[in-house]
Coordinates of C-alpha atoms in Angstrom, one line a residue:
X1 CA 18.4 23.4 -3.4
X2 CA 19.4 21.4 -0.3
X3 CA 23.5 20.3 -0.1
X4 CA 26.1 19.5 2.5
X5 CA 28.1 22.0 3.7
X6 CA 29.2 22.7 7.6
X7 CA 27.2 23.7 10.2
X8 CA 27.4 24.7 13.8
X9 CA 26.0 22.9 16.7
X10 CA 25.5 23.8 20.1
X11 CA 25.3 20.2 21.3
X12 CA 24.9 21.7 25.3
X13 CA 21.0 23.0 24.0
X14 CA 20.7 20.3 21.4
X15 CA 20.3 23.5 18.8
X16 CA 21.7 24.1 15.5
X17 CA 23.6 27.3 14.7
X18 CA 24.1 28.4 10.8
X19 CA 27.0 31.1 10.5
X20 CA 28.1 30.9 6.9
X21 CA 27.4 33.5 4.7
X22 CA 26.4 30.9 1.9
X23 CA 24.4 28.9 4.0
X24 CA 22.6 31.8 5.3
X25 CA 21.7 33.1 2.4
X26 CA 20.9 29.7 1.2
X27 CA 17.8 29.5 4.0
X28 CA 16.8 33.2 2.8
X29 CA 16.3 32.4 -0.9
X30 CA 14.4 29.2 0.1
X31 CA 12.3 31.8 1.9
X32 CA 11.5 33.9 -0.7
X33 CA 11.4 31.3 -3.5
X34 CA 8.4 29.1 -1.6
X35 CA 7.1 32.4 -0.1
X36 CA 7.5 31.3 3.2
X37 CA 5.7 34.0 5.8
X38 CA 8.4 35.7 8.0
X39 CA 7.1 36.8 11.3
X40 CA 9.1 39.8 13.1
X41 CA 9.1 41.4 16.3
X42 CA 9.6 45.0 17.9
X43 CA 8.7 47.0 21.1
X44 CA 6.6 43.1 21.9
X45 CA 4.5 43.7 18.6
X46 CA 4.5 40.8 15.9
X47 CA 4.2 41.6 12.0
X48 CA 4.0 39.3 9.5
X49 CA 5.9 39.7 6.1
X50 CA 7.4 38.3 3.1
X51 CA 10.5 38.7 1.4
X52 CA 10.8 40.7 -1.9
X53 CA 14.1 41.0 -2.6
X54 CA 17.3 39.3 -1.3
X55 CA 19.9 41.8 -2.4
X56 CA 23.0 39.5 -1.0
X57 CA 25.2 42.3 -2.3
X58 CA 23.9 45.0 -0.2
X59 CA 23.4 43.2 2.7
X60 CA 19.9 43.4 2.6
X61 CA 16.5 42.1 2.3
X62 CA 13.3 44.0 0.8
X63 CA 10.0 43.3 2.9
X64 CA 6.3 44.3 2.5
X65 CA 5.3 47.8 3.3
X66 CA 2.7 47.8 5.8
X67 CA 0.3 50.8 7.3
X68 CA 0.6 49.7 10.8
X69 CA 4.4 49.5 10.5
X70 CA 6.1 52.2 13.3
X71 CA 9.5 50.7 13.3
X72 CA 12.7 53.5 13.5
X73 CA 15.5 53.3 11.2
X74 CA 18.3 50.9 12.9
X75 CA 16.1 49.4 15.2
X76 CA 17.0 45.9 16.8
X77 CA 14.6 43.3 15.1
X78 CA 14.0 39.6 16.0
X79 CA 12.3 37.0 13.5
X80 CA 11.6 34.0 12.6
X81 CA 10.5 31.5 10.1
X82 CA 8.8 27.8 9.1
X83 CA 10.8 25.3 7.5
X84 CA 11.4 22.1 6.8
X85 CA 8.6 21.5 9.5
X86 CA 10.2 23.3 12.3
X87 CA 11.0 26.4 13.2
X88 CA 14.3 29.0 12.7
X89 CA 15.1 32.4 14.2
X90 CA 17.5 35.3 13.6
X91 CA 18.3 38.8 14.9
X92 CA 18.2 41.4 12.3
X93 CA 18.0 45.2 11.9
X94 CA 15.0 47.2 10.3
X95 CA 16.6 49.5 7.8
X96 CA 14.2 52.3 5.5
X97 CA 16.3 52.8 2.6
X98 CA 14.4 55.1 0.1
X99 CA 11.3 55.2 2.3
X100 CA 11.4 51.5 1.8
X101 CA 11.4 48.7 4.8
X102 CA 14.4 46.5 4.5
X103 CA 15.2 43.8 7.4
X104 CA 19.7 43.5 7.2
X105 CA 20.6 40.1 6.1
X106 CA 21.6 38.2 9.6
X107 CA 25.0 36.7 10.5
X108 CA 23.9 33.8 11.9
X109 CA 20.3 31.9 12.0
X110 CA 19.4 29.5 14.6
X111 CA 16.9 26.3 14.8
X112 CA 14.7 26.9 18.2
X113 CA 11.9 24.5 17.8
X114 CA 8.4 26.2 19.6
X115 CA 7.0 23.2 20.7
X116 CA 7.1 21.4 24.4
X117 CA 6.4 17.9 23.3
X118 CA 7.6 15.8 20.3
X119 CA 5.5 15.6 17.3
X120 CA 5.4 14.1 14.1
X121 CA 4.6 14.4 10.7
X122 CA 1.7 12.5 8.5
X123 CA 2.9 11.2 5.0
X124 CA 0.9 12.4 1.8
X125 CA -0.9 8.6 1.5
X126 CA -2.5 8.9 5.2
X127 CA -4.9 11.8 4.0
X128 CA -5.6 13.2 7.6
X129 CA -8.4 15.3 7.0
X130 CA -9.3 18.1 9.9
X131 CA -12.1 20.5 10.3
X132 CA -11.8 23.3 12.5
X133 CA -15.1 25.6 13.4
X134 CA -15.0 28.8 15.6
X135 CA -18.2 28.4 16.8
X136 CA -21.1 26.3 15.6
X137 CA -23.3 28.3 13.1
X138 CA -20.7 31.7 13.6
X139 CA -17.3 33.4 12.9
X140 CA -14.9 30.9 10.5
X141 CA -14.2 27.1 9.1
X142 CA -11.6 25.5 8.1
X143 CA -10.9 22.0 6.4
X144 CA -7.6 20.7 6.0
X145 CA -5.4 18.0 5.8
X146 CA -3.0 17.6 8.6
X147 CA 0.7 17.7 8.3
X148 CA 2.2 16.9 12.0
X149 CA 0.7 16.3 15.1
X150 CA 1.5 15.9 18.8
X151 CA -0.3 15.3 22.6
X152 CA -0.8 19.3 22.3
X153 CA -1.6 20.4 19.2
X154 CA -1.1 20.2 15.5
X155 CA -0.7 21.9 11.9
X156 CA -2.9 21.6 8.9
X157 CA -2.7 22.7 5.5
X158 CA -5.8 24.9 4.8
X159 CA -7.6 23.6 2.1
X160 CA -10.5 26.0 2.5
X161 CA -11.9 28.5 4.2
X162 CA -15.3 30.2 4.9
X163 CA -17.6 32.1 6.5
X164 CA -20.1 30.1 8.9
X165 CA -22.7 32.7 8.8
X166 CA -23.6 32.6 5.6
X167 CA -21.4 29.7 4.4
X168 CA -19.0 32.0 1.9
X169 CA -15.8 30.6 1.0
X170 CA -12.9 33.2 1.8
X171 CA -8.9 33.1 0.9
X172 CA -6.6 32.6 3.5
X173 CA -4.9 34.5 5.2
X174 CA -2.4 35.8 8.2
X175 CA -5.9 37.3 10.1
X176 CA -7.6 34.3 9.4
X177 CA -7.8 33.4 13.0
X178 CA -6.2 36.2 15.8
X179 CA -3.6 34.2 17.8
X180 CA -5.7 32.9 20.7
X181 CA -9.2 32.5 18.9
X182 CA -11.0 29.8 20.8
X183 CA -12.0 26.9 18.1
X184 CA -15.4 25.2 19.3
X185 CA -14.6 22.4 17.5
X186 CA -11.9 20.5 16.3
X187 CA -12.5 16.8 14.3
X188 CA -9.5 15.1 13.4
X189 CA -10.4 11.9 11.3
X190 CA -8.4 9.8 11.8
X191 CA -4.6 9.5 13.1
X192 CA -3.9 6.2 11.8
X193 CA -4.5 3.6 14.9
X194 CA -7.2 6.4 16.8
X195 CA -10.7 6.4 16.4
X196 CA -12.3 10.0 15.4
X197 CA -11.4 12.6 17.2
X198 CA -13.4 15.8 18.5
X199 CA -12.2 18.1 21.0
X200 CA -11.8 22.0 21.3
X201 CA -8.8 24.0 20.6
X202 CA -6.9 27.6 20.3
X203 CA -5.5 29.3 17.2
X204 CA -2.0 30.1 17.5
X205 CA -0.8 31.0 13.7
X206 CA -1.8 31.9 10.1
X207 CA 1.5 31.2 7.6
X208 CA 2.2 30.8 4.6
X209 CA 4.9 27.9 3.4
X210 CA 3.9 27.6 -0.3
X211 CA 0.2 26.7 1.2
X212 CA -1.2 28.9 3.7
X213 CA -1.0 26.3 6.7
X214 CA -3.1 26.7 10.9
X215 CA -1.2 26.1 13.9
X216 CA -3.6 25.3 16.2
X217 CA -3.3 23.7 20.3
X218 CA -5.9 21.2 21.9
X219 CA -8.0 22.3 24.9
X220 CA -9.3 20.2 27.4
X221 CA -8.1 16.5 24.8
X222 CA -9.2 13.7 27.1
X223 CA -6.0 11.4 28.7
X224 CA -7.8 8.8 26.6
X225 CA -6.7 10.6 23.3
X226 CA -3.6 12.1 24.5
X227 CA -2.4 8.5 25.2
X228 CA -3.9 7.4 21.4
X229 CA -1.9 10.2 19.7
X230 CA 1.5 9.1 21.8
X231 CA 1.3 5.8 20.9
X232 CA 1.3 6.8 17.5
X233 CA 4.1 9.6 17.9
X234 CA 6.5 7.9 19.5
X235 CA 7.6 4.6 17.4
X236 CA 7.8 7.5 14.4
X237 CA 10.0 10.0 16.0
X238 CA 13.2 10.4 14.3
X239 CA 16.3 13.3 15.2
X240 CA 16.4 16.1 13.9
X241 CA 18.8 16.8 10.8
X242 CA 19.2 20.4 9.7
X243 CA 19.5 20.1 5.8
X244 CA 22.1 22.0 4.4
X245 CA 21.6 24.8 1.7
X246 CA 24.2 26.9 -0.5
X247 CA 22.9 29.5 -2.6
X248 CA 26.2 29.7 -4.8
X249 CA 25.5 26.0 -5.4
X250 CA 21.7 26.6 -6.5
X251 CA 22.6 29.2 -8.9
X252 CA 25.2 27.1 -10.5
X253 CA 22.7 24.1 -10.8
X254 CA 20.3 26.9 -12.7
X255 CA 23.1 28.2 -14.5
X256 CA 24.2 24.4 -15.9
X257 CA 20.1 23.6 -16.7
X258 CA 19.0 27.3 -17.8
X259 CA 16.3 27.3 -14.9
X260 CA 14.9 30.5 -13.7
X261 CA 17.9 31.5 -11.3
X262 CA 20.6 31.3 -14.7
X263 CA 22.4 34.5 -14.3
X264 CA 21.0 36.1 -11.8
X265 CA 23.2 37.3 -9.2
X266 CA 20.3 37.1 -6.2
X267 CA 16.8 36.4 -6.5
X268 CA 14.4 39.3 -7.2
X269 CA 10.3 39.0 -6.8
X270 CA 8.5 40.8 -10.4
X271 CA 11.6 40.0 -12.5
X272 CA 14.0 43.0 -11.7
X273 CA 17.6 41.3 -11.3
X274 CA 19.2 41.8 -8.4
X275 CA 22.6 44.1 -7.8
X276 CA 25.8 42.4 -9.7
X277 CA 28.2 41.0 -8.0
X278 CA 25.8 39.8 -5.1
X279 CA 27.0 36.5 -3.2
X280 CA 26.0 33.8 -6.0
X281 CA 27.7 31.9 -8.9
X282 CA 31.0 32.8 -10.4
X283 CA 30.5 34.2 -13.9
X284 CA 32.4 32.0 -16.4
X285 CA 36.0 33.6 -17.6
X286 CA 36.0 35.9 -20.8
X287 CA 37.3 34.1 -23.7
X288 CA 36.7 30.5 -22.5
X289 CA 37.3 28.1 -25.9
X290 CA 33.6 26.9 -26.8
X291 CA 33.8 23.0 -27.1
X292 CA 34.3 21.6 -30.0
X293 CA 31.7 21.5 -32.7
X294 CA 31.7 17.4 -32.8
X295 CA 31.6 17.1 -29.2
X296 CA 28.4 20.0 -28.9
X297 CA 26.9 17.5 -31.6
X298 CA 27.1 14.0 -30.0
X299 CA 23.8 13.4 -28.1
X300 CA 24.5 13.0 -24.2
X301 CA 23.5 10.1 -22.5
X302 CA 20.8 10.6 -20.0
X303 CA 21.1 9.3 -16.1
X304 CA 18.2 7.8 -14.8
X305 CA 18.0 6.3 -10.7
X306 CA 15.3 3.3 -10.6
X307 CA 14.3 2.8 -7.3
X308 CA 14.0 -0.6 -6.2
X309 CA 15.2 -3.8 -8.2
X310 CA 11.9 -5.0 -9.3
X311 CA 11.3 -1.8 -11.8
X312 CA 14.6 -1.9 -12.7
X313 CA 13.7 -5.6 -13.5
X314 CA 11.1 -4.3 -15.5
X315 CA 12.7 -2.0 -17.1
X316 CA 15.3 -4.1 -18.6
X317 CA 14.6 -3.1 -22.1
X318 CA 16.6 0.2 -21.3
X319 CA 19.7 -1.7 -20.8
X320 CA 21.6 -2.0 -23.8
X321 CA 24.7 -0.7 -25.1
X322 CA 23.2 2.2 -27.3
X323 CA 20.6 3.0 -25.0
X324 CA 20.5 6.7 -24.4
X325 CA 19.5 6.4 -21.1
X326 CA 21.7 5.1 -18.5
X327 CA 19.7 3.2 -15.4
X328 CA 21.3 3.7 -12.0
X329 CA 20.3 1.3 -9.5
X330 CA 18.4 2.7 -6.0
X331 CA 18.1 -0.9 -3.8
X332 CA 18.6 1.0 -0.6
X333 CA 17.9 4.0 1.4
X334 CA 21.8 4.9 1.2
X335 CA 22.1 3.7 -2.3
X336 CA 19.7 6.0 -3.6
X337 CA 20.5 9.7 -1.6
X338 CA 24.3 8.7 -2.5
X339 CA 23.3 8.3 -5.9
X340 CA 21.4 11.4 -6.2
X341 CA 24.3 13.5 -4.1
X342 CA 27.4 11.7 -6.6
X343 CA 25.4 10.9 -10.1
X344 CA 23.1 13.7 -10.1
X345 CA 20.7 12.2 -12.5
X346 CA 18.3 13.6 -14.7
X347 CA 15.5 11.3 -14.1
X348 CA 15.0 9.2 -10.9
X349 CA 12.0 6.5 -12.1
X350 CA 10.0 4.9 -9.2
X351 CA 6.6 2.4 -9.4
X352 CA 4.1 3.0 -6.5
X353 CA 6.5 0.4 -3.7
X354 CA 9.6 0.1 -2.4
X355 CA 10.7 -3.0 -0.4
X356 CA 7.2 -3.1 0.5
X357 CA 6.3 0.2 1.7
X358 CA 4.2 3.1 -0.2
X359 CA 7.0 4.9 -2.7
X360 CA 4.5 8.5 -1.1
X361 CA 6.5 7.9 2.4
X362 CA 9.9 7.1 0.4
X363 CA 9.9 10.5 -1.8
X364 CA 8.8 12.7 1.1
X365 CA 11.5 11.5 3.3
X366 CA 14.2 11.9 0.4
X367 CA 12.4 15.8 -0.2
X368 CA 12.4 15.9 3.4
X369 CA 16.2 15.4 3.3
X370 CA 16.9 17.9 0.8
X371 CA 18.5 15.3 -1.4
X372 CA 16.3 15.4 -4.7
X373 CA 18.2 17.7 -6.2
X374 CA 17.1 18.5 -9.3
X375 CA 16.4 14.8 -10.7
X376 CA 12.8 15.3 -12.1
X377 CA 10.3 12.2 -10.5
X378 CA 8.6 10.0 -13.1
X379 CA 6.3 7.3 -12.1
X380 CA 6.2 4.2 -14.2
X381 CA 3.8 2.0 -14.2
X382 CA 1.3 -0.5 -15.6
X383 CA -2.6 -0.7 -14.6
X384 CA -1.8 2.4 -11.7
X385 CA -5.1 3.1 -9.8
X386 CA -6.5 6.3 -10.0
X387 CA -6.5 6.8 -6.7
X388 CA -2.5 6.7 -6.8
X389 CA -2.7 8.9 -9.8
X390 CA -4.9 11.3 -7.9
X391 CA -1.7 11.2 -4.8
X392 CA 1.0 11.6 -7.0
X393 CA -1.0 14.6 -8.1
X394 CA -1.1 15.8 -4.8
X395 CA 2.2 15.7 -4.2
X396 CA 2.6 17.9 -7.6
X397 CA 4.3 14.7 -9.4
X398 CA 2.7 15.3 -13.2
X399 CA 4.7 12.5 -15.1
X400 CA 3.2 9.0 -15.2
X401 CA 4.4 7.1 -17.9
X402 CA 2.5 3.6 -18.5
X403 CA 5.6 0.8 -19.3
X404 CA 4.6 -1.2 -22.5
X405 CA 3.9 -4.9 -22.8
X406 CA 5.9 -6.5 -25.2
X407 CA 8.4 -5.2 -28.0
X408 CA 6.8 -1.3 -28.7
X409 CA 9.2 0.7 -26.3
X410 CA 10.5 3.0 -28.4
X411 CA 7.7 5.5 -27.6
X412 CA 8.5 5.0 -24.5
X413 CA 11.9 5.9 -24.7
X414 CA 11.1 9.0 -26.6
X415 CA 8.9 10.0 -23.4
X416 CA 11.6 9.8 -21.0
X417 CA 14.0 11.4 -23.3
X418 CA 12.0 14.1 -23.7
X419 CA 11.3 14.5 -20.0
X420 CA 15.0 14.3 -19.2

């Protein structure tokens, strides 16, 4: 869960440093809870591993056992992670407690962004698609969609994967490509504004960041191209913000909704809870009165954000005095993330616009921003294309309600109620 707290900059490198404990520990159970690869280093050797356990109280953090790992007790560890389309580090030590490897939770984790030039990223509606061949006819395939691009290289999501010998699909995964592997072939069709592109690259990375995703550089990308992909980098390029996560804060949210994290002291992997009294939501006093048995009873209004004026236009039939759903108007890019951050509504209704641009852009830059929350996205609508459906699908966005002509909105109501 993403929220505002403080945060260290080193404005001299232009880097962001995190030091509090919360806050740390905030970036950690985002790791584990996407199952976000962590890559970590010793004696010049890389291993690749993900998070088990986050036992806040102990200071610790469970990783996967692997054969090739030859790592001493106490040794001085450095890793790093992907999120939130850039790249974080931390210095760490490897513990074996019980024969088991542990990494110690860090004190402090840094942004260090890997790449030399400026890049950026391709919203959900422009479809990039990319396929990737190691050689023509031999070793692996890829097709993907891409997710951010620069003059030097890019990152797609791997959609599949096979074997070109003999054309068998094959799961992802870290060994996929070795770090290095030349690619014969790489076709990128298209960045919006550049023709279809074909050039040759070099595989840099396998992770995981809920989809298994290929880091990939060009080799040998003609000027022609090069200048192509700047002009389309450039008038996109936005600073960076770090967004700000609290574990404490995420737990309480769980706690006050009865998600998956209610009660748990730190996130555990195969259902074991983690230690008590780990870092995490304070436990409500003993004895605390129970409201009263009218007020439990009264039904609770519902807050819904509608972004953009012309669906709350539409949706005027909501507004009424005994209307159990309360519409909160989004008419601007501040309006709505101060909305979210202040009302924390249930519901946050959008169409497929806003102000004239695709609502796909609009709800990946507010994700982006790590001010969703935990309002639940519901797309209303009349007549939607399928191919919209089929996007807001892709970007895992289930509710589509259709908004009835004339006087039968109660079942309408009833819907959102029920998804609120």
């Amino acid at each position: 869960m993403a929220l505002f707290s403080k945060k260290k900059s080193n404005k001299a490198s232009g880097s962001f440093t995190i030091t509090e404990e919360d806050e740390v520990l905030g970036y950690l159970d985002e790791v584990f809870r996407r199952r976000v690869s962590v890559t970590f280093y010793h004696n010049k050797k890389a291993y690749e591993t993900d998070i088990l356990l986050l036992e806040a109280k102990n200071g610790v953090m469970r990783i996967q056992q692997s054969s090739s790992m030859r790592i001493p007790h106490g040794a001085d560890i450095s890793a790093g992670f992907p999120m939130d389309k850039t790249w974080w580090t931390f210095k760490t030590k490897f513990a074996l407690i019980k024969e088991k490897p542990y990494l110690l939770i860090p004190k402090q984790i840094r942004h260090a962004e890997r790449r030399a030039n400026q890049r950026t990223n391709f919203s959900p509606r422009e479809q990039v698609k990319v396929t990737i061949l190691e050689g023509l006819g031999s070793g692996k395939g890829v097709f993907g969609m891409a997710r951010d691009i620069s003059i030097d290289g890019m990152s797609l999501t791997i959609e599949k994967a096979m074997n070109l010998a003999n054309e068998k699909e094959m799961p992802p995964n870290p060994n996929l490509y070795v770090k290095g592997t030349r690619l014969a072939m790489v076709k990128i069709n298209r960045v919006p504004g550049c023709p279809l592109i074909e050039t040759m690259g070099t595989a840099h990375r396998v992770h995981r960041d809920n989809k298994w995703i290929l880091a990939i550089s060009f080799y040998k990308l003609s000027k022609q191209h090069q200048a192509m992909i700047q002009r389309f980098v450039e008038p996109r390029l936005l600073d960076f913000k770090p967004t700000r996560r609290s574990l404490k804060r995420r737990q309480e949210l769980d706690a006050q909704s009865g998600g998956p994290g209610a009660g748990v002291a730190a996130p555990s992997r195969g259902g074991a809870p983690a230690p008590s009294g780990a870092s995490g939501a304070p436990s409500p006093p003993t004895g605390a009165p129970a409201p009263p048995a009218a007020q439990a009873a009264a039904p609770a209004t519902k807050k819904a954000l509608v972004i953009g004026p012309e669906l709350m236009e539409t949706l005027d039939f909501l507004q009424t005095n005994d209307s159990p759903i309360k519409l909160l108007p989004g008419n601007t890019p501040v309006g709505i993330i101060k909305t979210l951050s202040e009302e924390k509504p249930t519901l946050m209704l959008c169409g497929t616009e806003f102000k004239g641009r695709s609502i796909f852009e609009v709800l990946e830059k507010i994700e982006n921003m790590g001010a969703m929350g935990s309002a639940r996205v519901v797309v209303c609508s009349q007549n939607m294309h399928a191919k919209d459906k089929i996007k807001f699908k892709m970007m895992k966005i289930e509710d589509i309600l259709e908004i009835p002509e004339g006087k039968e909105t109660q079942g309408f109501v009833d819907q959102l109620l029920a998804l609120a």
